[in-house]
Short mmCIF file of C-alpha atoms in Angstrom, two decimals:
data_model
loop_
_atom_site.label_atom_id
_atom_site.label_comp_id
_atom_site.label_asym_id
_atom_site.label_seq_id
_atom_site.Cartn_x
_atom_site.Cartn_y
_atom_site.Cartn_z
CA UNK A 26 -61.58 -106.71 69.00
CA UNK A 27 -59.55 -104.30 71.13
CA UNK A 28 -55.81 -104.29 70.43
CA UNK A 29 -53.67 -104.57 73.65
CA UNK A 30 -51.70 -101.51 74.57
CA UNK A 31 -47.94 -101.37 74.16
CA UNK A 32 -47.56 -101.52 77.94
CA UNK A 33 -49.71 -104.75 78.10
CA UNK A 34 -47.73 -106.31 75.24
CA UNK A 35 -44.37 -105.49 76.87
CA UNK A 36 -45.66 -107.00 80.18
CA UNK A 37 -46.88 -110.13 78.36
CA UNK A 38 -43.54 -110.60 76.57
CA UNK A 39 -41.62 -110.02 79.81
CA UNK A 40 -43.81 -112.39 81.79
CA UNK A 41 -43.70 -115.08 79.05
CA UNK A 42 -39.90 -114.92 78.84
CA UNK A 43 -39.70 -115.19 82.60
CA UNK A 44 -41.90 -118.25 82.78
CA UNK A 45 -40.14 -119.96 79.87
CA UNK A 46 -36.80 -119.32 81.58
CA UNK A 47 -38.19 -120.57 84.89
CA UNK A 48 -39.55 -123.74 83.38
CA UNK A 49 -36.36 -124.32 81.50
CA UNK A 50 -34.37 -123.88 84.69
CA UNK A 51 -36.81 -126.31 86.50
CA UNK A 52 -36.35 -128.84 83.76
CA UNK A 53 -32.56 -128.62 83.69
CA UNK A 54 -32.51 -128.96 87.48
CA UNK A 55 -34.70 -132.09 87.28
CA UNK A 56 -32.36 -133.66 84.65
CA UNK A 57 -29.31 -132.92 86.68
CA UNK A 58 -31.07 -134.45 89.71
CA UNK A 59 -31.80 -137.61 87.75
CA UNK A 60 -28.12 -137.80 86.75
CA UNK A 61 -27.03 -137.35 90.29
CA UNK A 62 -29.55 -140.03 91.49
CA UNK A 63 -28.18 -142.56 89.05
CA UNK A 64 -24.62 -141.91 90.18
CA UNK A 65 -25.81 -142.30 93.80
CA UNK A 66 -27.39 -145.68 92.96
CA UNK A 67 -24.16 -146.98 91.48
CA UNK A 68 -22.20 -145.73 94.50
CA UNK A 69 -24.59 -147.60 96.88
CA UNK A 70 -24.13 -150.83 94.85
CA UNK A 71 -20.31 -150.58 94.88
CA UNK A 72 -20.32 -149.79 98.60
CA UNK A 73 -22.49 -152.87 99.23
CA UNK A 74 -20.00 -155.08 97.36
CA UNK A 75 -17.14 -153.69 99.44
CA UNK A 76 -18.93 -154.56 102.69
CA UNK A 77 -19.03 -158.30 101.90
CA UNK A 78 -20.93 -160.92 99.96
CA UNK A 79 -24.58 -159.91 99.49
CA UNK A 80 -27.39 -161.43 97.57
CA UNK A 81 -27.31 -159.60 94.27
CA UNK A 82 -31.04 -159.68 93.83
CA UNK A 83 -31.64 -158.31 97.34
CA UNK A 84 -29.09 -155.63 96.80
CA UNK A 85 -30.72 -154.49 93.51
CA UNK A 86 -34.15 -154.54 95.11
CA UNK A 87 -32.90 -152.49 98.06
CA UNK A 88 -31.25 -150.00 95.70
CA UNK A 89 -34.35 -149.74 93.62
CA UNK A 90 -36.45 -149.14 96.67
CA UNK A 91 -34.17 -146.49 97.93
CA UNK A 92 -34.07 -144.87 94.51
CA UNK A 93 -37.88 -144.84 94.26
CA UNK A 94 -38.29 -143.24 97.68
CA UNK A 95 -35.66 -140.65 97.02
CA UNK A 96 -37.07 -139.87 93.58
CA UNK A 97 -40.63 -139.49 94.86
CA UNK A 98 -39.54 -137.19 97.68
CA UNK A 99 -37.32 -135.20 95.38
CA UNK A 100 -39.91 -135.02 92.64
CA UNK A 101 -42.51 -133.75 95.12
CA UNK A 102 -40.09 -131.16 96.53
CA UNK A 103 -38.62 -130.06 93.18
CA UNK A 104 -41.55 -130.07 90.86
CA UNK A 105 -44.50 -129.28 93.10
CA UNK A 106 -42.91 -126.71 95.42
CA UNK A 107 -40.68 -125.46 92.57
CA UNK A 108 -43.74 -124.87 90.39
CA UNK A 109 -45.49 -123.03 93.25
CA UNK A 110 -42.44 -120.90 93.84
CA UNK A 111 -42.09 -120.24 90.08
CA UNK A 112 -45.78 -119.23 89.90
CA UNK A 113 -45.47 -116.81 92.86
CA UNK A 114 -42.26 -115.28 91.68
CA UNK A 115 -43.56 -115.14 88.13
CA UNK A 116 -46.68 -113.23 89.17
CA UNK A 117 -44.41 -110.82 91.15
CA UNK A 118 -42.21 -110.49 88.10
CA UNK A 119 -45.19 -109.73 85.87
CA UNK A 120 -46.38 -107.06 88.32
CA UNK A 121 -42.95 -105.53 88.46
CA UNK A 122 -42.75 -105.68 84.63
CA UNK A 123 -46.05 -103.82 84.42
CA UNK A 124 -44.82 -101.05 86.65
CA UNK A 125 -41.45 -100.85 84.90
CA UNK A 126 -43.08 -100.84 81.45
CA UNK A 127 -45.32 -98.00 82.58
CA UNK A 128 -42.37 -95.97 83.80
CA UNK A 129 -40.42 -96.68 80.60
CA UNK A 130 -43.39 -95.61 78.46
CA UNK A 131 -44.20 -92.46 80.38
CA UNK A 132 -42.17 -90.19 78.02
CA UNK A 133 -43.97 -91.76 75.01
CA UNK A 134 -47.29 -91.18 76.75
CA UNK A 135 -46.30 -87.51 77.13
CA UNK A 136 -45.47 -87.31 73.45
CA UNK A 137 -48.79 -88.88 72.52
CA UNK A 138 -50.82 -86.57 74.80
CA UNK A 139 -49.12 -83.44 73.46
CA UNK A 140 -49.66 -84.59 69.85
CA UNK A 141 -53.34 -85.35 70.65
CA UNK A 142 -53.86 -81.85 72.13
CA UNK A 143 -52.32 -80.22 69.07
CA UNK A 144 -54.47 -82.36 66.75
CA UNK A 145 -57.59 -81.55 68.75
CA UNK A 146 -57.11 -77.78 68.47
CA UNK A 147 -60.07 -76.04 66.85
CA UNK A 148 -57.74 -74.68 64.16
CA UNK A 149 -54.65 -76.70 63.35
CA UNK A 150 -52.20 -73.87 63.56
CA UNK A 151 -53.57 -72.70 66.88
CA UNK A 152 -52.25 -75.74 68.74
CA UNK A 153 -48.72 -75.51 67.28
CA UNK A 154 -47.51 -73.17 70.07
CA UNK A 155 -47.35 -76.12 72.49
CA UNK A 156 -44.13 -78.15 72.93
CA UNK A 157 -43.32 -81.44 74.59
CA UNK A 158 -40.05 -80.21 76.13
CA UNK A 159 -39.25 -83.71 77.43
CA UNK A 160 -36.78 -83.74 80.29
CA UNK A 161 -34.74 -86.91 80.49
CA UNK A 162 -31.59 -88.70 79.45
CA UNK A 163 -30.52 -88.44 75.77
CA UNK A 164 -32.05 -91.71 74.62
CA UNK A 165 -34.22 -92.63 71.71
CA UNK A 166 -37.41 -91.31 73.26
CA UNK A 167 -35.74 -87.99 74.07
CA UNK A 168 -34.64 -87.80 70.46
CA UNK A 169 -38.11 -88.51 69.23
CA UNK A 170 -39.60 -85.79 71.40
CA UNK A 171 -37.01 -83.24 70.37
CA UNK A 172 -37.59 -84.09 66.70
CA UNK A 173 -41.33 -83.65 67.22
CA UNK A 174 -40.80 -80.28 68.89
CA UNK A 175 -38.63 -79.13 65.97
CA UNK A 176 -41.19 -80.17 63.51
CA UNK A 177 -43.99 -78.38 65.34
CA UNK A 178 -41.85 -75.29 65.74
CA UNK A 179 -41.18 -75.14 61.97
CA UNK A 180 -44.87 -75.58 61.21
CA UNK A 181 -45.72 -72.84 63.75
CA UNK A 182 -43.27 -70.43 62.05
CA UNK A 183 -44.66 -71.36 58.67
CA UNK A 184 -48.26 -70.63 59.68
CA UNK A 185 -47.24 -67.39 61.42
CA UNK A 186 -45.43 -66.29 58.31
CA UNK A 187 -48.45 -67.06 56.23
CA UNK A 188 -50.74 -65.03 58.41
CA UNK A 189 -48.37 -62.09 58.52
CA UNK A 190 -48.06 -62.23 54.72
CA UNK A 191 -51.81 -62.17 54.20
CA UNK A 192 -52.27 -59.31 56.72
CA UNK A 193 -49.34 -57.26 55.30
CA UNK A 194 -50.34 -57.88 51.64
CA UNK A 195 -53.96 -56.98 52.34
CA UNK A 196 -52.89 -53.83 54.20
CA UNK A 197 -50.50 -52.75 51.41
CA UNK A 198 -53.12 -53.30 48.73
CA UNK A 199 -55.54 -50.91 50.40
CA UNK A 200 -53.48 -47.84 49.47
CA UNK A 201 -53.58 -48.27 45.68
CA UNK A 202 -57.22 -49.23 45.76
CA UNK A 203 -58.05 -45.99 47.65
CA UNK A 204 -55.98 -44.03 45.14
CA UNK A 205 -57.71 -45.74 42.26
CA UNK A 206 -61.13 -44.88 43.69
CA UNK A 207 -60.18 -41.23 44.18
CA UNK A 208 -58.84 -40.94 40.65
CA UNK A 209 -61.92 -42.58 39.12
CA UNK A 210 -64.29 -40.33 41.16
CA UNK A 211 -62.26 -37.27 40.09
CA UNK A 212 -62.57 -38.23 36.45
CA UNK A 213 -66.27 -38.94 36.73
CA UNK A 214 -67.09 -35.57 38.34
CA UNK A 215 -65.26 -33.37 35.80
CA UNK A 216 -67.55 -31.02 33.85
CA UNK A 217 -66.11 -32.32 30.62
CA UNK A 218 -66.79 -35.97 31.52
CA UNK A 219 -68.97 -37.66 28.91
CA UNK A 220 -71.68 -40.21 29.56
CA UNK A 221 -69.39 -43.02 28.42
CA UNK A 222 -66.67 -41.91 30.89
CA UNK A 223 -69.19 -41.81 33.72
CA UNK A 224 -70.51 -45.27 32.86
CA UNK A 225 -66.96 -46.60 32.68
CA UNK A 226 -66.23 -44.90 36.01
CA UNK A 227 -69.22 -46.56 37.65
CA UNK A 228 -68.01 -49.99 36.47
CA UNK A 229 -64.45 -49.30 37.70
CA UNK A 230 -65.79 -48.18 41.06
CA UNK A 231 -67.92 -51.33 41.38
CA UNK A 232 -64.83 -53.48 40.59
CA UNK A 233 -62.75 -51.46 43.03
CA UNK A 234 -65.39 -51.91 45.73
CA UNK A 235 -65.30 -55.70 45.20
CA UNK A 236 -61.52 -55.63 45.59
CA UNK A 237 -61.83 -53.60 48.78
CA UNK A 238 -64.31 -56.03 50.16
CA UNK A 239 -61.96 -58.94 49.26
CA UNK A 240 -59.02 -57.25 51.06
CA UNK A 241 -61.14 -56.38 54.09
CA UNK A 242 -62.27 -59.98 54.20
CA UNK A 243 -58.70 -61.25 54.07
CA UNK A 244 -57.71 -58.92 56.91
CA UNK A 245 -60.64 -60.01 58.99
CA UNK A 246 -59.87 -63.69 58.23
CA UNK A 247 -56.25 -63.25 59.35
CA UNK A 248 -57.43 -61.53 62.55
CA UNK A 249 -60.04 -64.14 63.27
CA UNK A 250 -57.50 -66.96 63.06
CA UNK A 251 -56.14 -65.95 66.51
CA UNK A 252 -57.90 -67.08 69.58
CA UNK A 253 -59.76 -64.35 71.48
CA UNK A 254 -57.92 -63.39 74.61
CA UNK A 255 -59.74 -60.25 75.93
CA UNK A 256 -63.45 -61.18 76.12
CA UNK A 257 -66.41 -59.11 77.12
CA UNK A 258 -70.07 -60.07 77.72
CA UNK A 259 -72.16 -60.00 74.53
CA UNK A 260 -75.80 -60.86 74.13
CA UNK A 261 -76.32 -62.28 70.67
CA UNK A 262 -79.93 -61.10 70.70
CA UNK A 263 -78.70 -57.55 70.54
CA UNK A 264 -76.32 -58.43 67.80
CA UNK A 265 -79.02 -60.11 65.74
CA UNK A 266 -81.37 -57.17 66.11
CA UNK A 267 -78.70 -54.68 65.14
CA UNK A 268 -77.55 -56.69 62.07
CA UNK A 269 -81.08 -57.23 60.87
CA UNK A 270 -81.83 -53.56 61.11
CA UNK A 271 -78.65 -52.76 59.15
CA UNK A 272 -79.42 -55.36 56.46
CA UNK A 273 -83.03 -54.21 55.88
CA UNK A 274 -82.13 -51.87 53.03
CA UNK A 275 -80.17 -54.48 51.13
CA UNK A 276 -82.97 -57.02 51.68
CA UNK A 277 -85.64 -54.56 50.45
CA UNK A 278 -83.55 -53.80 47.40
CA UNK A 279 -83.27 -57.57 46.65
CA UNK A 280 -86.96 -58.14 47.39
CA UNK A 281 -86.14 -60.40 50.36
CA UNK A 282 -88.13 -60.41 53.60
CA UNK A 283 -86.19 -60.45 56.83
CA UNK A 284 -87.59 -62.29 59.87
CA UNK A 285 -86.07 -61.88 63.34
CA UNK A 286 -86.47 -63.96 66.47
CA UNK A 287 -83.86 -62.62 68.80
CA UNK A 288 -84.03 -64.58 72.05
CA UNK A 289 -81.56 -64.10 74.93
CA UNK A 290 -78.22 -65.74 74.12
CA UNK A 291 -75.53 -64.38 76.46
CA UNK A 292 -71.90 -65.19 75.55
CA UNK A 293 -68.42 -63.75 75.89
CA UNK A 294 -66.06 -62.56 73.11
CA UNK A 295 -65.13 -59.77 70.78
CA UNK A 296 -68.33 -57.79 70.03
CA UNK A 297 -67.09 -56.61 66.64
CA UNK A 298 -66.14 -60.09 65.47
CA UNK A 299 -69.43 -61.47 66.64
CA UNK A 300 -71.30 -58.76 64.82
CA UNK A 301 -69.34 -59.70 61.72
CA UNK A 302 -70.25 -63.35 62.18
CA UNK A 303 -73.97 -62.58 62.26
CA UNK A 304 -73.69 -60.00 59.48
CA UNK A 305 -72.00 -62.48 57.19
CA UNK A 306 -74.67 -65.10 57.85
CA UNK A 307 -77.52 -62.72 57.18
CA UNK A 308 -75.72 -61.22 54.13
CA UNK A 309 -75.04 -64.69 52.75
CA UNK A 310 -78.74 -65.54 53.17
CA UNK A 311 -79.77 -62.38 51.27
CA UNK A 312 -77.34 -62.69 48.41
CA UNK A 313 -77.86 -66.44 47.80
CA UNK A 314 -81.65 -66.39 47.54
CA UNK A 315 -84.40 -66.52 44.98
CA UNK A 316 -85.28 -63.33 42.99
CA UNK A 317 -89.04 -63.79 42.45
CA UNK A 318 -90.06 -61.62 45.36
CA UNK A 319 -91.05 -64.48 47.69
CA UNK A 320 -87.59 -65.03 49.25
CA UNK A 321 -87.00 -64.67 52.95
CA UNK A 322 -84.24 -64.86 55.55
CA UNK A 323 -84.79 -65.70 59.17
CA UNK A 324 -82.28 -65.00 61.97
CA UNK A 325 -82.74 -66.62 65.39
CA UNK A 326 -80.71 -66.38 68.57
CA UNK A 327 -81.36 -68.78 71.44
CA UNK A 328 -79.90 -70.92 74.21
CA UNK A 329 -79.31 -74.50 73.11
CA UNK A 330 -80.30 -77.55 75.09
CA UNK A 331 -76.72 -78.10 76.30
CA UNK A 332 -76.40 -74.52 77.69
CA UNK A 333 -74.49 -73.10 74.79
CA UNK A 334 -75.86 -70.24 72.70
CA UNK A 335 -76.78 -70.40 69.02
CA UNK A 336 -77.36 -68.09 66.08
CA UNK A 337 -79.36 -69.77 63.35
CA UNK A 338 -79.87 -68.13 59.91
CA UNK A 339 -82.11 -69.90 57.38
CA UNK A 340 -83.18 -68.73 53.99
CA UNK A 341 -84.95 -69.68 50.81
CA UNK A 342 -82.84 -70.27 47.73
CA UNK A 343 -81.68 -72.87 45.30
CA UNK A 344 -81.29 -76.50 46.41
CA UNK A 345 -77.86 -77.21 47.92
CA UNK A 346 -76.45 -80.76 47.56
CA UNK A 347 -75.36 -82.05 51.01
CA UNK A 348 -71.88 -83.04 49.70
CA UNK A 349 -71.28 -79.34 48.68
CA UNK A 350 -71.84 -77.98 52.19
CA UNK A 351 -68.29 -78.61 53.56
CA UNK A 352 -66.71 -76.65 50.63
CA UNK A 353 -68.82 -73.57 51.41
CA UNK A 354 -66.70 -72.93 54.57
CA UNK A 355 -63.48 -72.81 52.57
CA UNK A 356 -62.14 -69.48 51.26
CA UNK A 357 -63.10 -68.50 47.74
CA UNK A 358 -65.61 -71.34 47.46
CA UNK A 359 -69.05 -70.61 46.13
CA UNK A 360 -71.84 -72.56 44.53
CA UNK A 361 -72.61 -71.89 40.97
CA UNK A 362 -70.51 -70.61 38.09
CA UNK A 363 -69.71 -67.21 39.67
CA UNK A 364 -66.16 -65.99 39.72
CA UNK A 365 -64.41 -63.83 42.27
CA UNK A 366 -64.07 -60.79 39.94
CA UNK A 367 -67.71 -60.69 38.96
CA UNK A 368 -69.41 -62.02 42.03
CA UNK A 369 -71.18 -59.80 44.58
CA UNK A 370 -69.03 -61.17 47.38
CA UNK A 371 -65.49 -62.23 47.70
CA UNK A 372 -66.31 -65.84 48.70
CA UNK A 373 -64.95 -65.35 52.24
CA UNK A 374 -68.24 -64.96 54.11
CA UNK A 375 -68.75 -68.40 55.59
CA UNK A 376 -65.03 -69.03 55.99
CA UNK A 377 -64.79 -65.88 58.14
CA UNK A 378 -67.88 -67.09 60.12
CA UNK A 379 -66.11 -70.41 60.82
CA UNK A 380 -62.85 -68.71 61.85
CA UNK A 381 -64.63 -66.33 64.21
CA UNK A 382 -66.67 -69.14 65.79
CA UNK A 383 -63.53 -71.26 66.32
CA UNK A 384 -61.64 -68.32 67.75
CA UNK A 385 -64.43 -68.05 70.37
CA UNK A 386 -64.32 -71.78 71.13
CA UNK A 387 -67.49 -72.56 69.12
CA UNK A 388 -68.40 -74.22 65.81
CA UNK A 389 -70.47 -73.75 62.70
CA UNK A 390 -72.61 -76.27 60.94
CA UNK A 391 -74.92 -76.14 57.92
CA UNK A 392 -77.60 -78.31 56.45
CA UNK A 393 -79.88 -78.02 53.34
CA UNK A 394 -83.33 -76.62 53.98
CA UNK A 395 -86.24 -78.61 52.65
CA UNK A 396 -87.47 -76.79 49.59
CA UNK A 397 -84.18 -75.03 48.89
CA UNK A 398 -81.77 -72.81 50.72
CA UNK A 399 -79.58 -73.41 53.76
CA UNK A 400 -79.82 -73.50 57.57
CA UNK A 401 -76.56 -72.33 59.07
CA UNK A 402 -76.04 -72.56 62.84
CA UNK A 403 -73.21 -70.98 64.75
CA UNK A 404 -72.81 -72.41 68.28
CA UNK A 405 -70.78 -70.51 70.92
CA UNK A 406 -69.95 -71.15 74.61
CA UNK A 407 -72.22 -69.53 77.20
CA UNK A 408 -71.19 -66.41 79.02
CA UNK A 409 -68.40 -67.20 81.47
CA UNK A 410 -69.13 -66.83 85.22
CA UNK A 411 -66.51 -64.07 85.50
CA UNK A 412 -68.68 -61.83 83.30
CA UNK A 413 -71.94 -62.36 85.08
#
């Protein structure tokens, strides 16, 4: 059952109150009329006595007849015509109440529409730049809108500060990691370096490389959180072919077979970010696979049925429970017992994919593949007419 809108409820209350007041007024008028009619009857009888001796029975009958005629005419005029007038005026009042309620609720509708646009933003913090900026008298609705704007502004500053902190911290951490790598390499390549020192250096370099990948991923994630403003035409078929060619060496080392089906998929956006999107999908498919030599990864680009373009990467691998899929797109989430320090990746691959897709006005979905593994699909808007 559909709940009536606030405007409809206000109109119903206003109309009901009007009809109740009208009926009450009509009833009071009818009672006053009866009182006046009784007084008129007594006046007629007194006047008849003053005029001379009359038959009391005839006088009473005549007075009753006059009262009946007067009451009938008055009742017809008062109740029937009054009810018609009340109905007409009441309908007009309800219509006016509907219009007035609409005008009164216009500021609230503006607040609701703004809140809905902010909530519908692809990423929550991306819609926080919008304000209601309600212009009107300083009443309760204006106070509500100003309070909402203040809350959104504080949230916006909070998210901006968080992004700046991640970007600055990641940038500052690159310097000591670069210095660490240089010192370890210098120690490893000394003539007096023993085999144990070289083995320790290789382990330290591997850990350092993981940390560098983590920081690069954080920087890329902070960058991808912003909507892409300057877009250029990109064909995802070229991106898929380039990424598959780059990933062949890693796939061969992991005994994974790469398959490519790069169909035309023209879109608009940042070419480097889109390359990172496809690279992360392919890399994720290679690293989370089976190691018995029969594993494969398949990358496909195509135009979807609704006109948008898609990149789909599927792979063999362990079975993935459906309820675990949403957590894979969150930072530092990974299936299995791996930890960030010892894992091959930083756990940011799919979260970066999601951020890049949202920044381009697209979306990412995943589903388990029958027999094990995942099928991840990134859907992006088609190439804009301005770039044709």
